[in-house]
Amino acid sequence: MNKRNITVGIITMHRVLNFGSVLQTYALQQTVSNLGYSSEIIDYKFPNSEHFMYLEKSDEQPIILPFKSRIIDAIKRRLCASKPSDEDIRRGKFLQFISDHLKISKDSYRNRYQIDKQMPLYDVYLTGSDQVWNPSYIGYDTTFMCGFARNGNPRISFAASMAVAEIPEQFVEYYRTELGKYSSISVREQTTIGLLSKITGKAISLVCDPTMLLTKEQWLKQLNVSDSSKYFIVYVLDYTYNPYPQIFEIIKNCHHRYGGKIIVLNGKIDQYMKKNGATVVNTASPVDFIRYFANASFVVTSSFHGTIFSLNFKVPFISVVDDRIGRDSRVTDLLDLLGAERFKQIYSAPVDDNKDLSYTSEISDKIERFRNESLKFLEKALHNATI
């Protein structure tokens, strides 16, 4: 059968207004296309009312909670403001990127009951990345495990993430039942392998985040990105832990060493950054994000995808992490895997001004090997699912 005649339905968190979420969706769909298959992103709305309802009853405090307050704030701004807010402009740019660069299913699904009733039909169902299997986000919703697919067609996953140390007891049977139906499972974090192999009895593979499937050259060519400027990028997220105010000292020390125009893509600024002409960019599009990282002379980040793009684009950087036991270990696990521990900085520890932040041939080789092994997994999983 001609690969182009084989349809692949990709389910992932593609509409979350987060650079990593949208760009990992783009990279996965591009890679599936590069492998010769026809694919669509299943337009499942996340988060929806069910997730908010679950979280209001839960003791968990995951990052989805701020989404609801953001929606309420956005409504208030629209009622009170005479001109669009930065958040409105940013949202518009994200939606434009999705419209321009993603092939989305014709049908949209507002919740799991609707997708169960109007099951989307594909030859293969592919669960993408981001934290699609994190019980703290999805609750009892098995949509990202393709629980809606009742036609027996193959299910595979690529770089699915959980980012939890254990699956709460009330969800174990859901995971066991739905993931047991997968023909191939790959995940993004080493810790997830033990969790899922235990409850499914299946072999679980470790692969890279989809954004790493594309090289820097591919990103720039496919999104038509060019810029000769050089930037000192600050991309700080605080949903897993609060790195302020300690991170200001890290930024100051690194800027003294590397210099460059300070671009703050997310987060706060202090007096030092103001004095050095920091520009806060609150309305960046996903393409802007790629342009800034592609032309960065240095990056300070507390973000998983900020770390990924720094590594993939070979930019010297510091990834600021929380070393407390039980915290989100995605960044630390990735850096350890690639032998790139030199780029890790504990947020509460002093900065070593003499630390070597160059890329060794060993680190570069490991990145390339990880990319190639992950591509081989996806190619094999799709091939086996369609023979």
Short mmCIF file of C-alpha atoms in Angstrom, two decimals:
data_model
loop_
_atom_site.label_atom_id
_atom_site.label_comp_id
_atom_site.label_asym_id
_atom_site.label_seq_id
_atom_site.Cartn_x
_atom_site.Cartn_y
_atom_site.Cartn_z
CA MET A 1 0.00 0.00 0.00
CA ASN A 2 1.19 3.53 -0.85
CA LYS A 3 2.15 5.32 2.38
CA ARG A 4 0.31 8.44 1.28
CA ASN A 5 -2.91 6.44 1.30
CA ILE A 6 -2.38 5.54 4.96
CA THR A 7 -3.98 8.05 7.32
CA VAL A 8 -2.46 8.81 10.72
CA GLY A 9 -4.54 10.63 13.34
CA ILE A 10 -2.31 12.46 15.83
CA ILE A 11 -3.77 13.23 19.27
CA THR A 12 -1.82 15.69 21.44
CA MET A 13 -2.18 18.96 23.38
CA HIS A 14 -1.82 21.11 20.28
CA ARG A 15 -3.93 24.13 21.30
CA VAL A 16 -2.30 24.94 24.63
CA LEU A 17 -0.84 28.43 24.15
CA ASN A 18 2.66 27.33 25.04
CA PHE A 19 5.62 27.36 22.66
CA GLY A 20 6.63 23.78 23.46
CA SER A 21 3.12 22.36 23.02
CA VAL A 22 2.53 23.91 19.61
CA LEU A 23 6.03 23.34 18.27
CA GLN A 24 6.20 19.69 19.34
CA THR A 25 2.92 19.14 17.48
CA TYR A 26 4.34 20.79 14.37
CA ALA A 27 7.57 18.78 14.52
CA LEU A 28 5.79 15.44 14.93
CA GLN A 29 3.39 16.07 12.05
CA GLN A 30 6.26 17.23 9.83
CA THR A 31 8.24 14.10 10.65
CA VAL A 32 5.29 11.79 9.94
CA SER A 33 4.91 13.58 6.60
CA ASN A 34 8.65 13.28 5.90
CA LEU A 35 8.28 9.52 6.45
CA GLY A 36 5.69 9.47 3.67
CA TYR A 37 2.37 9.24 5.57
CA SER A 38 -0.72 11.42 5.45
CA SER A 39 -1.64 12.80 8.87
CA GLU A 40 -4.07 15.08 10.66
CA ILE A 41 -4.05 16.56 14.15
CA ILE A 42 -7.26 15.43 15.83
CA ASP A 43 -8.79 18.71 16.97
CA TYR A 44 -9.56 17.78 20.57
CA LYS A 45 -10.05 20.78 22.83
CA PHE A 46 -7.84 20.71 25.91
CA PRO A 47 -8.38 21.78 28.60
CA ASN A 48 -12.15 21.54 28.60
CA SER A 49 -14.86 21.72 31.25
CA GLU A 50 -14.30 18.17 32.45
CA HIS A 51 -10.65 18.85 33.31
CA PHE A 52 -11.57 21.99 35.24
CA MET A 53 -14.28 20.07 37.09
CA TYR A 54 -11.85 17.27 38.01
CA LEU A 55 -9.20 19.68 39.22
CA GLU A 56 -11.62 21.63 41.40
CA LYS A 57 -12.38 18.39 43.25
CA SER A 58 -8.78 17.23 43.38
CA ASP A 59 -6.00 17.81 45.88
CA GLU A 60 -3.55 18.10 42.98
CA GLN A 61 -2.22 21.54 42.05
CA PRO A 62 -0.91 21.09 38.48
CA ILE A 63 -0.24 23.80 35.92
CA ILE A 64 -3.63 23.46 34.32
CA LEU A 65 -5.21 25.42 37.17
CA PRO A 66 -3.95 28.82 35.96
CA PHE A 67 -5.62 28.21 32.57
CA LYS A 68 -9.05 28.79 34.08
CA SER A 69 -8.05 32.04 35.74
CA ARG A 70 -6.41 33.16 32.49
CA ILE A 71 -9.65 32.56 30.62
CA ILE A 72 -11.59 34.57 33.23
CA ASP A 73 -8.98 37.35 33.11
CA ALA A 74 -9.13 37.40 29.31
CA ILE A 75 -12.92 37.81 29.40
CA LYS A 76 -12.60 40.67 31.90
CA ARG A 77 -9.97 42.37 29.74
CA ARG A 78 -12.17 42.12 26.66
CA LEU A 79 -15.06 43.70 28.56
CA CYS A 80 -12.97 46.51 30.01
CA ALA A 81 -10.27 47.22 27.43
CA SER A 82 -10.66 49.37 24.35
CA LYS A 83 -7.76 47.69 22.57
CA PRO A 84 -6.42 44.10 22.45
CA SER A 85 -4.19 43.05 25.32
CA ASP A 86 -0.79 41.40 24.83
CA GLU A 87 -2.45 38.09 25.71
CA ASP A 88 -5.05 38.62 22.98
CA ILE A 89 -2.35 39.45 20.42
CA ARG A 90 -0.27 36.44 21.44
CA ARG A 91 -3.30 34.16 21.25
CA GLY A 92 -4.03 35.45 17.76
CA LYS A 93 -0.46 34.68 16.63
CA PHE A 94 -0.65 31.15 18.02
CA LEU A 95 -3.96 30.50 16.31
CA GLN A 96 -2.52 31.88 13.06
CA PHE A 97 0.46 29.52 13.36
CA ILE A 98 -1.88 26.59 13.93
CA SER A 99 -3.93 27.59 10.91
CA ASP A 100 -0.88 28.12 8.68
CA HIS A 101 1.33 25.23 9.70
CA LEU A 102 -0.77 22.37 11.10
CA LYS A 103 -3.12 20.11 9.20
CA ILE A 104 -6.09 19.92 11.55
CA SER A 105 -9.03 17.52 11.36
CA LYS A 106 -12.23 18.87 9.82
CA ASP A 107 -14.21 17.96 12.93
CA SER A 108 -13.50 19.50 16.33
CA TYR A 109 -14.34 17.86 19.65
CA ARG A 110 -15.23 19.93 22.71
CA ASN A 111 -14.97 17.07 25.22
CA ARG A 112 -14.44 13.31 25.47
CA TYR A 113 -18.15 12.54 25.23
CA GLN A 114 -18.31 14.19 21.84
CA ILE A 115 -15.20 12.42 20.49
CA ASP A 116 -16.56 9.09 21.79
CA LYS A 117 -19.82 9.70 19.95
CA GLN A 118 -18.22 10.96 16.72
CA MET A 119 -15.14 8.72 16.63
CA PRO A 120 -12.55 10.07 14.15
CA LEU A 121 -11.50 7.40 11.63
CA TYR A 122 -7.84 6.81 10.74
CA ASP A 123 -5.74 3.82 9.76
CA VAL A 124 -3.36 4.49 12.67
CA TYR A 125 -3.83 6.50 15.89
CA LEU A 126 -0.68 8.23 17.13
CA THR A 127 -0.45 9.77 20.59
CA GLY A 128 1.99 12.63 20.45
CA SER A 129 4.09 14.23 23.13
CA ASP A 130 3.70 16.86 25.83
CA GLN A 131 2.25 15.74 29.17
CA VAL A 132 -0.62 13.84 27.55
CA TRP A 133 -0.54 11.00 30.09
CA ASN A 134 -0.07 13.12 33.21
CA PRO A 135 -2.94 12.08 35.52
CA SER A 136 -2.76 15.47 37.24
CA TYR A 137 -3.88 17.09 33.98
CA ILE A 138 -6.20 14.61 32.31
CA GLY A 139 -7.94 13.05 35.31
CA TYR A 140 -10.28 10.30 34.10
CA ASP A 141 -10.16 11.43 30.46
CA THR A 142 -8.60 8.67 28.33
CA THR A 143 -8.81 10.58 25.05
CA PHE A 144 -5.03 10.99 24.85
CA MET A 145 -4.79 7.21 25.22
CA CYS A 146 -7.09 6.92 22.19
CA GLY A 147 -9.86 5.58 24.39
CA PHE A 148 -12.33 6.76 21.74
CA ALA A 149 -10.87 4.38 19.10
CA ARG A 150 -13.09 1.32 19.02
CA ASN A 151 -12.36 0.12 15.49
CA GLY A 152 -9.36 -2.02 16.45
CA ASN A 153 -6.93 0.02 14.33
CA PRO A 154 -3.36 0.26 15.66
CA ARG A 155 -2.40 2.74 18.36
CA ILE A 156 1.17 3.91 18.86
CA SER A 157 2.74 6.66 20.96
CA PHE A 158 5.72 8.90 20.39
CA ALA A 159 7.41 10.60 23.35
CA ALA A 160 4.30 10.60 25.52
CA SER A 161 5.06 12.28 28.83
CA MET A 162 3.68 11.78 32.34
CA ALA A 163 6.11 13.81 34.48
CA VAL A 164 4.95 12.08 37.67
CA ALA A 165 6.73 9.66 39.98
CA GLU A 166 3.70 7.39 40.31
CA ILE A 167 0.21 6.85 38.92
CA PRO A 168 -2.49 7.44 41.54
CA GLU A 169 -4.27 4.21 42.38
CA GLN A 170 -7.65 5.36 41.06
CA PHE A 171 -6.19 5.76 37.55
CA VAL A 172 -4.09 2.59 37.27
CA GLU A 173 -6.81 0.45 35.73
CA TYR A 174 -7.54 3.12 33.09
CA TYR A 175 -3.88 3.17 32.07
CA ARG A 176 -3.59 -0.61 32.11
CA THR A 177 -6.69 -1.09 29.93
CA GLU A 178 -6.10 1.61 27.32
CA LEU A 179 -2.32 1.41 27.01
CA GLY A 180 -2.60 -2.36 26.77
CA LYS A 181 -4.18 -1.78 23.35
CA TYR A 182 -1.08 -0.03 21.95
CA SER A 183 1.12 -1.87 19.46
CA SER A 184 4.16 0.37 20.17
CA ILE A 185 4.76 2.70 23.11
CA SER A 186 7.52 5.27 23.45
CA VAL A 187 7.87 7.89 26.16
CA ARG A 188 9.91 11.01 26.77
CA GLU A 189 11.23 10.39 30.29
CA GLN A 190 13.21 7.48 31.69
CA THR A 191 11.13 7.43 34.89
CA THR A 192 7.97 6.75 32.86
CA ILE A 193 9.37 3.50 31.46
CA GLY A 194 9.28 1.71 34.80
CA LEU A 195 5.80 2.97 35.62
CA LEU A 196 4.23 1.85 32.35
CA SER A 197 6.12 -1.41 31.85
CA LYS A 198 4.96 -2.50 35.30
CA ILE A 199 1.26 -1.97 34.65
CA THR A 200 1.13 -2.91 30.93
CA GLY A 201 3.73 -5.68 30.73
CA LYS A 202 4.87 -4.11 27.46
CA ALA A 203 8.28 -3.01 26.22
CA ILE A 204 8.52 0.78 26.53
CA SER A 205 11.04 2.77 24.46
CA LEU A 206 12.71 6.06 25.32
CA VAL A 207 12.74 8.66 22.53
CA CYS A 208 13.46 12.37 22.18
CA ASP A 209 10.94 15.17 22.34
CA PRO A 210 9.45 15.67 18.84
CA THR A 211 11.04 19.13 18.54
CA MET A 212 14.44 17.41 18.47
CA LEU A 213 13.42 15.27 15.48
CA LEU A 214 14.04 18.30 13.27
CA THR A 215 17.55 19.74 12.98
CA LYS A 216 18.22 23.45 13.33
CA GLU A 217 18.59 23.68 9.56
CA GLN A 218 15.21 22.01 9.04
CA TRP A 219 13.49 24.33 11.51
CA LEU A 220 14.88 27.43 9.83
CA LYS A 221 14.16 26.25 6.30
CA GLN A 222 10.64 24.96 6.91
CA LEU A 223 9.54 28.07 8.83
CA ASN A 224 11.53 30.46 6.60
CA VAL A 225 13.41 31.97 9.53
CA SER A 226 16.38 34.30 9.09
CA ASP A 227 17.95 36.94 11.33
CA SER A 228 21.50 38.17 11.81
CA SER A 229 20.94 39.61 15.29
CA LYS A 230 22.39 38.05 18.41
CA TYR A 231 20.39 37.79 21.60
CA PHE A 232 20.82 36.93 25.26
CA ILE A 233 17.57 35.03 25.76
CA VAL A 234 15.77 34.73 29.10
CA TYR A 235 12.93 32.21 29.01
CA VAL A 236 11.71 31.50 32.53
CA LEU A 237 8.59 29.53 33.44
CA ASP A 238 7.52 29.18 37.06
CA TYR A 239 4.71 26.61 37.02
CA THR A 240 6.71 23.70 38.47
CA TYR A 241 8.66 25.78 40.99
CA ASN A 242 9.36 29.47 41.63
CA PRO A 243 12.97 30.36 40.64
CA TYR A 244 12.63 34.01 41.68
CA PRO A 245 14.46 35.98 42.95
CA GLN A 246 17.51 33.68 42.84
CA ILE A 247 17.44 33.41 39.08
CA PHE A 248 18.15 37.14 38.73
CA GLU A 249 21.68 36.59 40.07
CA ILE A 250 22.19 33.75 37.58
CA ILE A 251 21.03 35.99 34.71
CA LYS A 252 23.32 38.82 35.86
CA ASN A 253 26.40 36.58 36.15
CA CYS A 254 25.81 34.95 32.76
CA HIS A 255 25.15 38.29 31.05
CA HIS A 256 28.38 39.73 32.46
CA ARG A 257 30.18 36.80 30.86
CA TYR A 258 28.39 36.52 27.51
CA GLY A 259 26.77 39.92 26.88
CA GLY A 260 24.22 40.59 24.15
CA LYS A 261 20.84 42.28 23.90
CA ILE A 262 18.59 40.83 26.62
CA ILE A 263 15.30 39.46 25.27
CA VAL A 264 12.86 38.25 27.92
CA LEU A 265 10.37 35.86 26.33
CA ASN A 266 8.60 35.12 29.57
CA GLY A 267 8.92 36.21 33.15
CA LYS A 268 10.01 39.13 35.29
CA ILE A 269 12.91 41.55 35.07
CA ASP A 270 15.02 43.15 37.77
CA GLN A 271 16.93 46.42 38.03
CA TYR A 272 20.09 45.02 36.42
CA MET A 273 18.15 43.84 33.38
CA LYS A 274 16.36 47.20 33.09
CA LYS A 275 19.70 49.08 33.23
CA ASN A 276 21.01 46.85 30.44
CA GLY A 277 18.12 47.55 28.12
CA ALA A 278 16.19 44.29 28.51
CA THR A 279 13.30 43.97 26.08
CA VAL A 280 10.26 42.06 27.32
CA VAL A 281 8.48 40.32 24.47
CA ASN A 282 4.99 39.28 25.53
CA THR A 283 3.54 38.79 22.06
CA ALA A 284 6.02 36.38 20.45
CA SER A 285 4.67 33.84 17.99
CA PRO A 286 6.01 30.27 17.71
CA VAL A 287 8.03 31.40 14.67
CA ASP A 288 9.48 34.28 16.72
CA PHE A 289 10.49 31.75 19.38
CA ILE A 290 12.44 29.73 16.79
CA ARG A 291 14.07 32.92 15.45
CA TYR A 292 15.20 34.07 18.88
CA PHE A 293 16.68 30.71 19.85
CA ALA A 294 18.32 30.24 16.44
CA ASN A 295 20.11 33.56 16.88
CA ALA A 296 20.85 33.36 20.59
CA SER A 297 24.38 33.85 21.87
CA PHE A 298 23.26 32.56 25.28
CA VAL A 299 20.08 31.31 26.97
CA VAL A 300 18.98 31.27 30.61
CA THR A 301 15.90 29.10 31.00
CA SER A 302 13.88 27.10 33.52
CA SER A 303 11.81 25.53 30.73
CA PHE A 304 12.01 21.98 29.42
CA HIS A 305 11.54 23.12 25.82
CA GLY A 306 13.88 26.04 26.39
CA THR A 307 16.47 23.42 27.32
CA ILE A 308 15.56 21.25 24.30
CA PHE A 309 15.91 24.06 21.76
CA SER A 310 19.17 25.29 23.30
CA LEU A 311 20.62 21.79 22.97
CA ASN A 312 19.23 21.20 19.50
CA PHE A 313 20.49 24.56 18.21
CA LYS A 314 23.86 24.18 20.01
CA VAL A 315 23.46 27.41 21.99
CA PRO A 316 25.47 27.84 25.22
CA PHE A 317 22.93 27.96 28.05
CA ILE A 318 22.09 27.50 31.69
CA SER A 319 19.04 25.40 32.57
CA VAL A 320 17.92 26.37 36.05
CA VAL A 321 16.40 23.47 37.98
CA ASP A 322 14.96 22.62 41.38
CA ASP A 323 16.89 19.77 43.02
CA ARG A 324 14.36 18.97 45.75
CA ILE A 325 13.32 15.31 45.85
CA GLY A 326 10.11 14.54 44.02
CA ARG A 327 10.20 17.63 41.83
CA ASP A 328 9.81 17.60 38.04
CA SER A 329 12.99 15.88 36.81
CA ARG A 330 12.45 16.16 33.03
CA VAL A 331 15.31 18.59 32.48
CA THR A 332 17.77 16.81 34.75
CA ASP A 333 16.98 13.41 33.19
CA LEU A 334 17.52 14.79 29.69
CA LEU A 335 20.81 16.50 30.49
CA ASP A 336 22.10 13.38 32.26
CA LEU A 337 21.12 11.21 29.29
CA LEU A 338 23.03 13.41 26.85
CA GLY A 339 26.07 13.86 29.08
CA ALA A 340 25.24 17.57 29.20
CA GLU A 341 25.18 18.06 32.96
CA ARG A 342 27.47 21.08 32.56
CA PHE A 343 24.44 23.14 31.47
CA LYS A 344 22.48 22.44 34.65
CA GLN A 345 22.28 25.04 37.42
CA ILE A 346 20.53 24.51 40.76
CA TYR A 347 18.45 27.65 41.25
CA SER A 348 19.52 28.09 44.87
CA ALA A 349 23.24 27.45 44.26
CA PRO A 350 25.93 30.04 43.41
CA VAL A 351 26.99 30.33 39.77
CA ASP A 352 30.44 29.12 38.75
CA ASP A 353 31.81 31.95 36.59
CA ASN A 354 34.48 29.67 35.15
CA LYS A 355 32.15 26.83 34.19
CA ASP A 356 32.79 25.44 30.70
CA LEU A 357 29.53 25.80 28.76
CA SER A 358 30.86 24.75 25.35
CA TYR A 359 29.58 21.80 23.33
CA THR A 360 31.92 18.84 23.23
CA SER A 361 31.91 16.42 20.31
CA GLU A 362 30.60 13.80 22.73
CA ILE A 363 27.51 15.88 23.58
CA SER A 364 26.87 16.67 19.91
CA ASP A 365 27.25 13.00 18.96
CA LYS A 366 24.81 11.93 21.68
CA ILE A 367 22.22 14.45 20.52
CA GLU A 368 22.52 13.22 16.92
CA ARG A 369 22.39 9.58 17.98
CA PHE A 370 19.31 10.17 20.14
CA ARG A 371 17.59 11.91 17.22
CA ASN A 372 18.39 9.10 14.79
CA GLU A 373 17.34 6.34 17.19
CA SER A 374 14.05 8.14 17.86
CA LEU A 375 13.39 8.56 14.13
CA LYS A 376 14.02 4.85 13.63
CA PHE A 377 11.53 4.00 16.37
CA LEU A 378 8.80 6.11 14.78
CA GLU A 379 9.50 4.77 11.29
CA LYS A 380 9.42 1.17 12.51
CA ALA A 381 6.31 1.68 14.66
CA LEU A 382 4.38 3.19 11.74
CA HIS A 383 5.59 0.49 9.36
CA ASN A 384 4.64 -2.36 11.71
CA ALA A 385 1.23 -0.78 12.31
CA THR A 386 0.43 -0.70 8.61
CA ILE A 387 1.65 -4.07 7.30
#
